[in-house]
Structures are given as structure tokens and as C-alpha cells.
PDB file of C-alpha atoms in Angstrom:
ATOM      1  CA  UNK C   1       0.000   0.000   0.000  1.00 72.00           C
ATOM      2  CA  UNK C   2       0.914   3.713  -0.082  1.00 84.00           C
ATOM      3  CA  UNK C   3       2.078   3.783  -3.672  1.00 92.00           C
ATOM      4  CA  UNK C   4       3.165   7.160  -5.291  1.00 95.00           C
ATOM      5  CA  UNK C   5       3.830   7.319  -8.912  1.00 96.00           C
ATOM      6  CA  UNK C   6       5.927  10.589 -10.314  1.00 97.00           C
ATOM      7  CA  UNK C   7       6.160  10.789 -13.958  1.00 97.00           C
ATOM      8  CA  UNK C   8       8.224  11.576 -15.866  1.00 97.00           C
ATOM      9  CA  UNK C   9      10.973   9.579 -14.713  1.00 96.00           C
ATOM     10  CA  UNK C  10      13.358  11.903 -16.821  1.00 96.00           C
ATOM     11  CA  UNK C  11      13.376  14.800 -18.862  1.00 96.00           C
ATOM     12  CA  UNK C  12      15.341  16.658 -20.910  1.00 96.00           C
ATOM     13  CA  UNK C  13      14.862  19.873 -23.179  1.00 93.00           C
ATOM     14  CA  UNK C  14      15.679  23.159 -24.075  1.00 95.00           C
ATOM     15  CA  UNK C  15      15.896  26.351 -22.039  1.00 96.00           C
ATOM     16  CA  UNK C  16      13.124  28.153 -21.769  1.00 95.00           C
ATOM     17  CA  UNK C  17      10.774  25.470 -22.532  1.00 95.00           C
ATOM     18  CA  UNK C  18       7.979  24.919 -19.140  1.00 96.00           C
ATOM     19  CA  UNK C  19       8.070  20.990 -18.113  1.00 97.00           C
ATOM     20  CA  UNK C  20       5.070  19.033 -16.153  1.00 97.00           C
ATOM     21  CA  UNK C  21       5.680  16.917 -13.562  1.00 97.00           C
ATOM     22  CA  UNK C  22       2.590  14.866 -11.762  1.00 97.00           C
ATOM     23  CA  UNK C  23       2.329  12.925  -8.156  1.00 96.00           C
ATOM     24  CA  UNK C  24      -0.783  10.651  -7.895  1.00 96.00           C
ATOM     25  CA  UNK C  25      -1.237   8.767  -5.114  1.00 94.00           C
ATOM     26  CA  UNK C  26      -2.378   5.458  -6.271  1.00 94.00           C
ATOM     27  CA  UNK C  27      -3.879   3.629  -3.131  1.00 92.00           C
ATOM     28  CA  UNK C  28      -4.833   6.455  -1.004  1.00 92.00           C
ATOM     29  CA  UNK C  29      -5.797   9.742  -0.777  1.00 91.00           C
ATOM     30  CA  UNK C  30      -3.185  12.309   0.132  1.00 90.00           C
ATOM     31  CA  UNK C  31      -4.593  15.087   2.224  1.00 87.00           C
ATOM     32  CA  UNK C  32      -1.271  16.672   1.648  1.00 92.00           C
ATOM     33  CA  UNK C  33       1.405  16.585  -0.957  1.00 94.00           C
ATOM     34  CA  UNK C  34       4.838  17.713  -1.454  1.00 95.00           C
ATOM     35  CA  UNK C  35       7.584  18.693  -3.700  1.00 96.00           C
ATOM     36  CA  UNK C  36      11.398  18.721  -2.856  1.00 96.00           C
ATOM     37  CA  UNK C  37      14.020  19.584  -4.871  1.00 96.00           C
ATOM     38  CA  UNK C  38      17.828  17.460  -4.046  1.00 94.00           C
ATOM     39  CA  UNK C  39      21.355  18.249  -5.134  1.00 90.00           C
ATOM     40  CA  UNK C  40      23.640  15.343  -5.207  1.00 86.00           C
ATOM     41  CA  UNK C  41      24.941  13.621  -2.192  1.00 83.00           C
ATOM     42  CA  UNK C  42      22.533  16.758  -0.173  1.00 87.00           C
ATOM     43  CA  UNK C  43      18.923  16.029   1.839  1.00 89.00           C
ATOM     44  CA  UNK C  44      15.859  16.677   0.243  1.00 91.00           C
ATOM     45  CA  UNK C  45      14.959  20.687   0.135  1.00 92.00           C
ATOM     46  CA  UNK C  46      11.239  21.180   0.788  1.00 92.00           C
ATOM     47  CA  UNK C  47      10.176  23.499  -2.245  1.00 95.00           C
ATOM     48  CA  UNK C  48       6.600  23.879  -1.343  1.00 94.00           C
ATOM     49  CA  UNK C  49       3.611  21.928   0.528  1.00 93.00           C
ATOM     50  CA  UNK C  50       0.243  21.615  -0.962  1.00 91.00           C
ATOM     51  CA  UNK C  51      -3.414  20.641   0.611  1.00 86.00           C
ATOM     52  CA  UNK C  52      -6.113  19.688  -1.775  1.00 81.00           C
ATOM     53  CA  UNK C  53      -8.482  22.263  -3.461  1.00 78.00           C
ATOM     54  CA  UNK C  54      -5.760  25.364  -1.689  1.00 82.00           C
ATOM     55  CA  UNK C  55      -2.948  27.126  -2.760  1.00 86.00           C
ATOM     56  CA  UNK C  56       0.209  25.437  -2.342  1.00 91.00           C
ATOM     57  CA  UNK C  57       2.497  27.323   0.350  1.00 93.00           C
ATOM     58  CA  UNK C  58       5.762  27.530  -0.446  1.00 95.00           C
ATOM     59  CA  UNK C  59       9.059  27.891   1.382  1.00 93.00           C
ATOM     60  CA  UNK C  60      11.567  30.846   1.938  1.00 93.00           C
ATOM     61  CA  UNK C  61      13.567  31.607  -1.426  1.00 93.00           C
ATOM     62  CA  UNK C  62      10.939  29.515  -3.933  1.00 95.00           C
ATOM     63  CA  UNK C  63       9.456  31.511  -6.414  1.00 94.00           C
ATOM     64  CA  UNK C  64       6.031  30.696  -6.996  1.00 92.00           C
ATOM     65  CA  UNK C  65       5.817  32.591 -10.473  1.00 94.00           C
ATOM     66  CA  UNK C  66       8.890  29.822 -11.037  1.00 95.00           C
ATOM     67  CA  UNK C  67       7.238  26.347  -9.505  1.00 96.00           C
ATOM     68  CA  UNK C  68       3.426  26.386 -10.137  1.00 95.00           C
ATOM     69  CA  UNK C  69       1.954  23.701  -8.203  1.00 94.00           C
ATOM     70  CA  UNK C  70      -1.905  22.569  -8.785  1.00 90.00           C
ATOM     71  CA  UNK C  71      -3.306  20.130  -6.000  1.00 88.00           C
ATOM     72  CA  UNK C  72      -6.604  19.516  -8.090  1.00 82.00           C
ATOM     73  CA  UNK C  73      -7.883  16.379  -6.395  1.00 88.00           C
ATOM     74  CA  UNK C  74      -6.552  14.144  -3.213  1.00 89.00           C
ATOM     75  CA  UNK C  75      -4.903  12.289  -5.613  1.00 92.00           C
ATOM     76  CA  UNK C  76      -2.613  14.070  -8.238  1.00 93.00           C
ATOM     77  CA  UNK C  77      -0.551  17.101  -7.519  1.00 94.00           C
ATOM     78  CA  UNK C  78       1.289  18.697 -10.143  1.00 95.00           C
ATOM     79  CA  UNK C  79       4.449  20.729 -10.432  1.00 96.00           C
ATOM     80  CA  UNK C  80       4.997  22.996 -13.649  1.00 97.00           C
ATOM     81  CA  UNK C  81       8.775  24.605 -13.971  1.00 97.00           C
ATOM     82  CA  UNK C  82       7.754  27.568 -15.923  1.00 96.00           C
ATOM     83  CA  UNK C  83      10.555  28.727 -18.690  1.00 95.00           C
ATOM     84  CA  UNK C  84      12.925  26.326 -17.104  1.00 95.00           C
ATOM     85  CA  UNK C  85      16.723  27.494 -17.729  1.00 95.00           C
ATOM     86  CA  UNK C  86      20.082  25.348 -16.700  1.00 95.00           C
ATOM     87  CA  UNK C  87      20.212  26.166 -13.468  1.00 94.00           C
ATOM     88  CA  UNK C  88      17.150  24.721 -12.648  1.00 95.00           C
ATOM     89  CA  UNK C  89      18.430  21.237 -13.783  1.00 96.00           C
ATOM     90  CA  UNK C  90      17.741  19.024 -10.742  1.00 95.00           C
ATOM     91  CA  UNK C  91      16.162  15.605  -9.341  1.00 96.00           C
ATOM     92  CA  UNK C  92      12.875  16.856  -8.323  1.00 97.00           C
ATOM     93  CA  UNK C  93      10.676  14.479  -5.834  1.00 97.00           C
ATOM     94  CA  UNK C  94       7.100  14.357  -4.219  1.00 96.00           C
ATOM     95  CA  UNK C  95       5.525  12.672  -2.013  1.00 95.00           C
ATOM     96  CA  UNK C  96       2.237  12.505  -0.415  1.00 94.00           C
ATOM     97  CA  UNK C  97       0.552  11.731   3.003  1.00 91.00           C
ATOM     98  CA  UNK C  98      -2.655  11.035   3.954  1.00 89.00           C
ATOM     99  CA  UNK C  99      -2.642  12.597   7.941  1.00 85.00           C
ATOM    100  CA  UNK C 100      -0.342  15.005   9.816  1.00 78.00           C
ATOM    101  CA  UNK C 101       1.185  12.254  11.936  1.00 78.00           C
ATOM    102  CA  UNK C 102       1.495   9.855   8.624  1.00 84.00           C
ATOM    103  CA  UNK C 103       4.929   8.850   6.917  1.00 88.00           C
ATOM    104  CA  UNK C 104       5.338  10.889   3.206  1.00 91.00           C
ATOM    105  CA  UNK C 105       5.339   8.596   0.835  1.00 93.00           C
ATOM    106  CA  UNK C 106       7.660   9.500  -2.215  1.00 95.00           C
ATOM    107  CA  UNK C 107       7.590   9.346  -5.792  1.00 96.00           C
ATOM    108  CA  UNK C 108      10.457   7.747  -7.377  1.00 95.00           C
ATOM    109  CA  UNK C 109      11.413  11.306  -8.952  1.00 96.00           C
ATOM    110  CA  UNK C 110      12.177  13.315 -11.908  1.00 97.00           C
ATOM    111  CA  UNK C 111      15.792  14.179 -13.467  1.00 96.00           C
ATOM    112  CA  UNK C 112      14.957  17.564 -14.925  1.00 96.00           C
ATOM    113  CA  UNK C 113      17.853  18.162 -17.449  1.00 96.00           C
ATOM    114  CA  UNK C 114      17.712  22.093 -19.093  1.00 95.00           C
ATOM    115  CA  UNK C 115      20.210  22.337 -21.875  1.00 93.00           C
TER     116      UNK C 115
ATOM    117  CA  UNK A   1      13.171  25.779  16.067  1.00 57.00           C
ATOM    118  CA  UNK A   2      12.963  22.173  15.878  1.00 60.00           C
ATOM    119  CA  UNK A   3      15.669  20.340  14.026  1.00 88.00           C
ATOM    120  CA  UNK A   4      16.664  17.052  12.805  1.00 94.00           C
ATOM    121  CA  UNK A   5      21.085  16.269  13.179  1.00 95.00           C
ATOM    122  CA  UNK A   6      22.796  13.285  12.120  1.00 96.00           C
ATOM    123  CA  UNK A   7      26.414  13.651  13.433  1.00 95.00           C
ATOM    124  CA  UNK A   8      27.496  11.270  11.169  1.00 96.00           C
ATOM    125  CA  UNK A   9      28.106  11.913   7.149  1.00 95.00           C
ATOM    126  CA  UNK A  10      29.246   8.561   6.569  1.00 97.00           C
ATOM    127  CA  UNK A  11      29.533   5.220   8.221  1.00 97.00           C
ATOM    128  CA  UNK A  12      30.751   1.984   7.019  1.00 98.00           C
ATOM    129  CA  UNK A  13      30.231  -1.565   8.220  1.00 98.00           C
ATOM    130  CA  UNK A  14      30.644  -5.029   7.259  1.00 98.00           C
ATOM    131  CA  UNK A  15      28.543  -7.550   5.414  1.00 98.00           C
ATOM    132  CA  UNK A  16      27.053  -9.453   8.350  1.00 97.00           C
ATOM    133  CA  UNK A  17      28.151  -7.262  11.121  1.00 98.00           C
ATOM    134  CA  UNK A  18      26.117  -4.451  12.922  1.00 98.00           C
ATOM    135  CA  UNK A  19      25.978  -0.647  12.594  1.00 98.00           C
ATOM    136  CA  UNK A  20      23.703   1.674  14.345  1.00 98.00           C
ATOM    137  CA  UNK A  21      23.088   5.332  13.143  1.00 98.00           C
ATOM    138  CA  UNK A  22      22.492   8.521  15.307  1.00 98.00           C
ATOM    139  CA  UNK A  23      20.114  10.695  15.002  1.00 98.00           C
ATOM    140  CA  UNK A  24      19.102  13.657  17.530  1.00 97.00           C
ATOM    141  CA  UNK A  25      16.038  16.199  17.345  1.00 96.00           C
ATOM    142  CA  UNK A  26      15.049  19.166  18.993  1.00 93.00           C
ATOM    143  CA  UNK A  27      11.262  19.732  19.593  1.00 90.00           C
ATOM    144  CA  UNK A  28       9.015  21.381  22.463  1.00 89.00           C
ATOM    145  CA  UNK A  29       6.010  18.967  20.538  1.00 87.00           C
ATOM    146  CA  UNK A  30       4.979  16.388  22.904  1.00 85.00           C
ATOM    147  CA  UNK A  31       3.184  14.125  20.368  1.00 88.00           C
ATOM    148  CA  UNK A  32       5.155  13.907  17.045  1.00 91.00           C
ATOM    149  CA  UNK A  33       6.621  10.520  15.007  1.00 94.00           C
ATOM    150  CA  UNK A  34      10.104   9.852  14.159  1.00 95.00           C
ATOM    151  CA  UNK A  35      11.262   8.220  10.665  1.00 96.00           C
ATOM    152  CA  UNK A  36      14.331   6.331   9.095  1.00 97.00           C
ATOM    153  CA  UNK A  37      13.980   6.882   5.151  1.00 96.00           C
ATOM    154  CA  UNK A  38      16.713   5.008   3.155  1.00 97.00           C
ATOM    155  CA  UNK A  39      17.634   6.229  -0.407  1.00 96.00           C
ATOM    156  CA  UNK A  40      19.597   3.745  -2.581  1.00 95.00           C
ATOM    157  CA  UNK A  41      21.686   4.903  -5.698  1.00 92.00           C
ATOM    158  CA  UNK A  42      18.444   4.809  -7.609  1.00 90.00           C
ATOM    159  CA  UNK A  43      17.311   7.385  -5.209  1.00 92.00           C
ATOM    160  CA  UNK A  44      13.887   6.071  -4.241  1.00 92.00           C
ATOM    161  CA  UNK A  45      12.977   7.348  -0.913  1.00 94.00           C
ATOM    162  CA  UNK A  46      11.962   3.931   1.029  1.00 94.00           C
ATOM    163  CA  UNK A  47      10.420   4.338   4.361  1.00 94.00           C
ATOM    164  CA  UNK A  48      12.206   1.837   6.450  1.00 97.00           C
ATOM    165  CA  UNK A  49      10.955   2.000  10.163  1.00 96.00           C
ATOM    166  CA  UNK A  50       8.590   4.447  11.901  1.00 95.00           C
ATOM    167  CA  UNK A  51       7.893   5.409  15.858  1.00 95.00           C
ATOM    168  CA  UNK A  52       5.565   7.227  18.064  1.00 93.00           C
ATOM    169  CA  UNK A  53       6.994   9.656  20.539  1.00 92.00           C
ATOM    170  CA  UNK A  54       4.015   8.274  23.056  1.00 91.00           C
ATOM    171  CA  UNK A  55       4.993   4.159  22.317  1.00 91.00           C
ATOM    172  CA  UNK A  56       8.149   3.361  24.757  1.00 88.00           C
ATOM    173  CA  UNK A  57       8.759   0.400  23.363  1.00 93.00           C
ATOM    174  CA  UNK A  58      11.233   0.661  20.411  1.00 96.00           C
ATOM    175  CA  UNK A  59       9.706  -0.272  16.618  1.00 95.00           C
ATOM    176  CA  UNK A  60      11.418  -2.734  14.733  1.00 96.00           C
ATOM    177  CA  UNK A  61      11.212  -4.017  11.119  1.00 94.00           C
ATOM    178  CA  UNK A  62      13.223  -7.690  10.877  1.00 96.00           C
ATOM    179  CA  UNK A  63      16.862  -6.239  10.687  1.00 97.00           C
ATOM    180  CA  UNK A  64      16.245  -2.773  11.357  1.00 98.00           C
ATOM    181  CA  UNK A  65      15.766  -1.746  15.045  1.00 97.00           C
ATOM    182  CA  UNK A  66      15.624   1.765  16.532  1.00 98.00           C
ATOM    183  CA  UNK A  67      16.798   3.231  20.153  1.00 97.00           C
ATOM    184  CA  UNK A  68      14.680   5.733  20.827  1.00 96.00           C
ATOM    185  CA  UNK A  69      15.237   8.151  23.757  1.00 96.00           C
ATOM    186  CA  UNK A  70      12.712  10.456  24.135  1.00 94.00           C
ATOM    187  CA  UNK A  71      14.309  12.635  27.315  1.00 93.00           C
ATOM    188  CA  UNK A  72      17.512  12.674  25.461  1.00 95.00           C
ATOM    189  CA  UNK A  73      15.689  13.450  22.304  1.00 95.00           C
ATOM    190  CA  UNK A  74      17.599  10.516  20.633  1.00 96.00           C
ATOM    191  CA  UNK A  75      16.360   8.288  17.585  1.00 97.00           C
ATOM    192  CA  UNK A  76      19.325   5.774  16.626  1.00 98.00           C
ATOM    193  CA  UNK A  77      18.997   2.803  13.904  1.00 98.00           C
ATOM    194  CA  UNK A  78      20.287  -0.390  13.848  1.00 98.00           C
ATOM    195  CA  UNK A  79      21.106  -2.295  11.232  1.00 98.00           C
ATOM    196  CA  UNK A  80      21.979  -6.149  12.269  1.00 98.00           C
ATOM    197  CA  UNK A  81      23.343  -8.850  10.319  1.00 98.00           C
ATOM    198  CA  UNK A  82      24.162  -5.541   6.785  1.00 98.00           C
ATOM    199  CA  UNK A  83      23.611  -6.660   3.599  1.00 97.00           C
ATOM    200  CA  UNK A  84      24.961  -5.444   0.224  1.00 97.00           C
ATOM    201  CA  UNK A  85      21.418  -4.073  -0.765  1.00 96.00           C
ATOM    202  CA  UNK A  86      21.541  -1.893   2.707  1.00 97.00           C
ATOM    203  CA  UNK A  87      24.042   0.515   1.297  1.00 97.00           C
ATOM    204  CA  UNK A  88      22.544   3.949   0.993  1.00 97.00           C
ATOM    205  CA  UNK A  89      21.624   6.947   2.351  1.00 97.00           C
ATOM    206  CA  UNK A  90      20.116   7.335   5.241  1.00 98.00           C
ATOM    207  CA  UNK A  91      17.841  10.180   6.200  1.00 96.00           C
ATOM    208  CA  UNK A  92      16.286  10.571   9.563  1.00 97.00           C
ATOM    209  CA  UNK A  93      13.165  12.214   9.902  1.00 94.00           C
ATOM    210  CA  UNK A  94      10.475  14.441  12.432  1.00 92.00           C
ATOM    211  CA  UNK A  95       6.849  14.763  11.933  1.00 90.00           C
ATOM    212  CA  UNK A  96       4.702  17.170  14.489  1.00 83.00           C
ATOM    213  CA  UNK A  97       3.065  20.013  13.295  1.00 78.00           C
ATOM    214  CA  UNK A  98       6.264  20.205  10.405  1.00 81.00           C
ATOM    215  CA  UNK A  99       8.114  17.780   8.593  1.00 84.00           C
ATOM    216  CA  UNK A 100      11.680  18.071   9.242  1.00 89.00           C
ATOM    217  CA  UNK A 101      14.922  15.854   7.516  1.00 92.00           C
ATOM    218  CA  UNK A 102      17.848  15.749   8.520  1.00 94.00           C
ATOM    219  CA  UNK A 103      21.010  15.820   6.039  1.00 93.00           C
ATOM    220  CA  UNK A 104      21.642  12.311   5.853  1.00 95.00           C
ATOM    221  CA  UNK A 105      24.414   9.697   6.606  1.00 97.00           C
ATOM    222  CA  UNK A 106      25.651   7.549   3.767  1.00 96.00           C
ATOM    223  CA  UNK A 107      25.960   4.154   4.429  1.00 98.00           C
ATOM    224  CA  UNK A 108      28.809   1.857   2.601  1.00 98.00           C
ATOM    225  CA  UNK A 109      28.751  -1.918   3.006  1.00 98.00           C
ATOM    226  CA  UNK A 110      31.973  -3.743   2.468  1.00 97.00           C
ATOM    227  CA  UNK A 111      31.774  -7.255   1.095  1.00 96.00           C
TER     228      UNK A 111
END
């Protein structure tokens, strides 16, 4: 149980080009979700936490205009890098949790590669 | 503030032997849970043990076994009898009314 798919897996494209990335939680419904960004060989850095059918509240030094996030239903969050450039080449992960005691369940992640 | 340290960047141990990892939090939250999260090379986040700051008795999962020490504020893992597929990292987590990780210690298992 507590399966969270991320797609896509991988991507890679040009600067300035926006890229989608979805969370569904497959087996239960996530009351909240979130999105982390990680350098290599660093912990995860929370980006932004979102609750179903609210805006998505993000932390200290994300730019919102930069990392739209849409929690639409209890199951599928997504996370849109808007005119992505090089720099924001990273391994992007959610994960989702269905109470405020509950484990986050991840996604297996996104390589987001900006030439 | 309430933070998540583990002292230890990196820790090594030896196919069959033990190794236990430290992990210390600061909270003034009375009811909150504690995580270990592994992350292989692949970089899956795998939730490997959980525990309740109210439950005294310590969780375990088959090889995996915390110490938890609530007055000192202390959640340790074990790992008994390491196996190849344990290396990773290891991130130990907080959950009151924020989710907190702390930075990780990367685990190498010699053969």
C-alpha cells in the first residue's frame, strides 16, 4: 500500500521550454502533498507543501511565479517549472501523506535536465 | 526551532556485522513521530521504520531496530546482520506540526 507514482521519470529539453511533472497517489488519498528539490549527495529541500483544493504554500527563497503547483484532487498534484533554464536542472521528488502524523510517501522522482 | 542532526556523514560496516546510526532532534512537541527513510543509488525514498513519541517500546522491522530516547531526544537505527542491498543513504526524519529531515548519513557496506 501507499504507492506514489511521479512521472516523468526523466526529462530533458531546451531552455526556456515549461516541463510538467505529476504525483498521484495510487492507493490512497493524500490530504497533503509535497515537492522537494535534491542536489547530489545533499537532503531533500522542501520546495513547497500543498493541501487539496488550496494554494500550495511555499518555502523561503521559492518563487512561486517559477514552480506552479496545482493540488486539483486528493490524488494528483502537479508541479509545472515555468521557462525552465540550466540552473534549474535538478532531481525533483514528491511525495504525499494522507494525515499530519502519517509517513510521506515518495515518488520515485524526476531528473529535470535544461540544456 | 525544531531540528533534525545526524552527526554522522558517513559510516561503514561489514557484510554481516552491525551498525547503528544517530540521530538527535530538537522539539518542544509532545506528540510527534520519528522516521528512518533510506535512499539507494536509484534514489527512491523507502520508508524503512517508523515510531511514536508516546509508544516506549522501540519499533522494529526484521533487521532494522531503533533506540529511541525520548528525554535525550535521541532516535538511533540499527542495522543487524548488513547486507549489500543496505548501502545507501540514510535520512532521519520528524513529523509534528512540520516535517523536518535531517542531512543524511551515507551508508557503505563492504563485502
Amino acid at each position: 500500500g501507499a504507492v506514489v507514482s511521479q512521472h516523468p521519470s526523466w526529462v530533458i529539453c531546451k531552455s526556456g521550454t515549461s516541463v510538467k511533472i505529476e504525483c498521484r497517489s495510487l492507493d490512497f488519498q493524500a490530504t497533503t502533498m509535497f515537492w522537494y528539490r535534491q542536489f547530489p549527495k545533499q537532503s531533500l529541500m522542501l520546495m513547497a507543501t500543498s493541501n487539496e483544493g488550496s494554494k500550495a504554500t511555499y518555502e523561503q527563497g521559492v518563487e512561486k511565479d517559477k514552480f506552479l503547483i496545482n493540488h486539483a484532487s486528493l490524488t494528483l498534484s502537479t508541479l509545472t517549472v515555468t521557462s525552465a533554464h540550466p540552473e534549474d536542472s535538478s532531481f525533483y521528488i514528491c511525495s504525499a501523506r494522507n494525515g499530519k502524523r502519517q509517513p510521506q510517501h515518495f515518488g520515485d522522482g524526476t531528473r529535470l535536465s535544461i540544456l | 526551532a525544531q531540528t533534525v542532526t545526524q552527526s554522522q556523514p558517513e559510516m561503514s560496516v561489514q557484510e554481516a556485522e552491525t551498525v547503528t546510526l544517530s540521530c538527535t532532534y530538537d522539539t518542544s512537541e509532545s506528540d510527534y513521530y520519528l522516521f528512518w527513510y533510506k535512499q539507494p543509488p536509484s534514489r527512491q525514498m523507502i520508508l524503512v521504520i517508523r515510531q511514536e513519541a508516546y509508544k516506549q517500546q522501540n519499533a522494529t522491522e526484521n533487521r532494522f531496530s531503533v533506540n529511541f530516547q525520548k528525554a535525550a531526544k535521541s532516535f538511533s537505527l540499527k542495522i543487524s546482520d548488513s547486507q549489500l542491498g543496505d548501502a545507501a543513504m540514510y535520512f532521519c526524519a520528524f513529523t509534528g506540526n512540520q516535517f523536518y529531515f535531517g542531512t543524511g548519513t551515507s551508508l557503505t557496506v563492504i563485502p
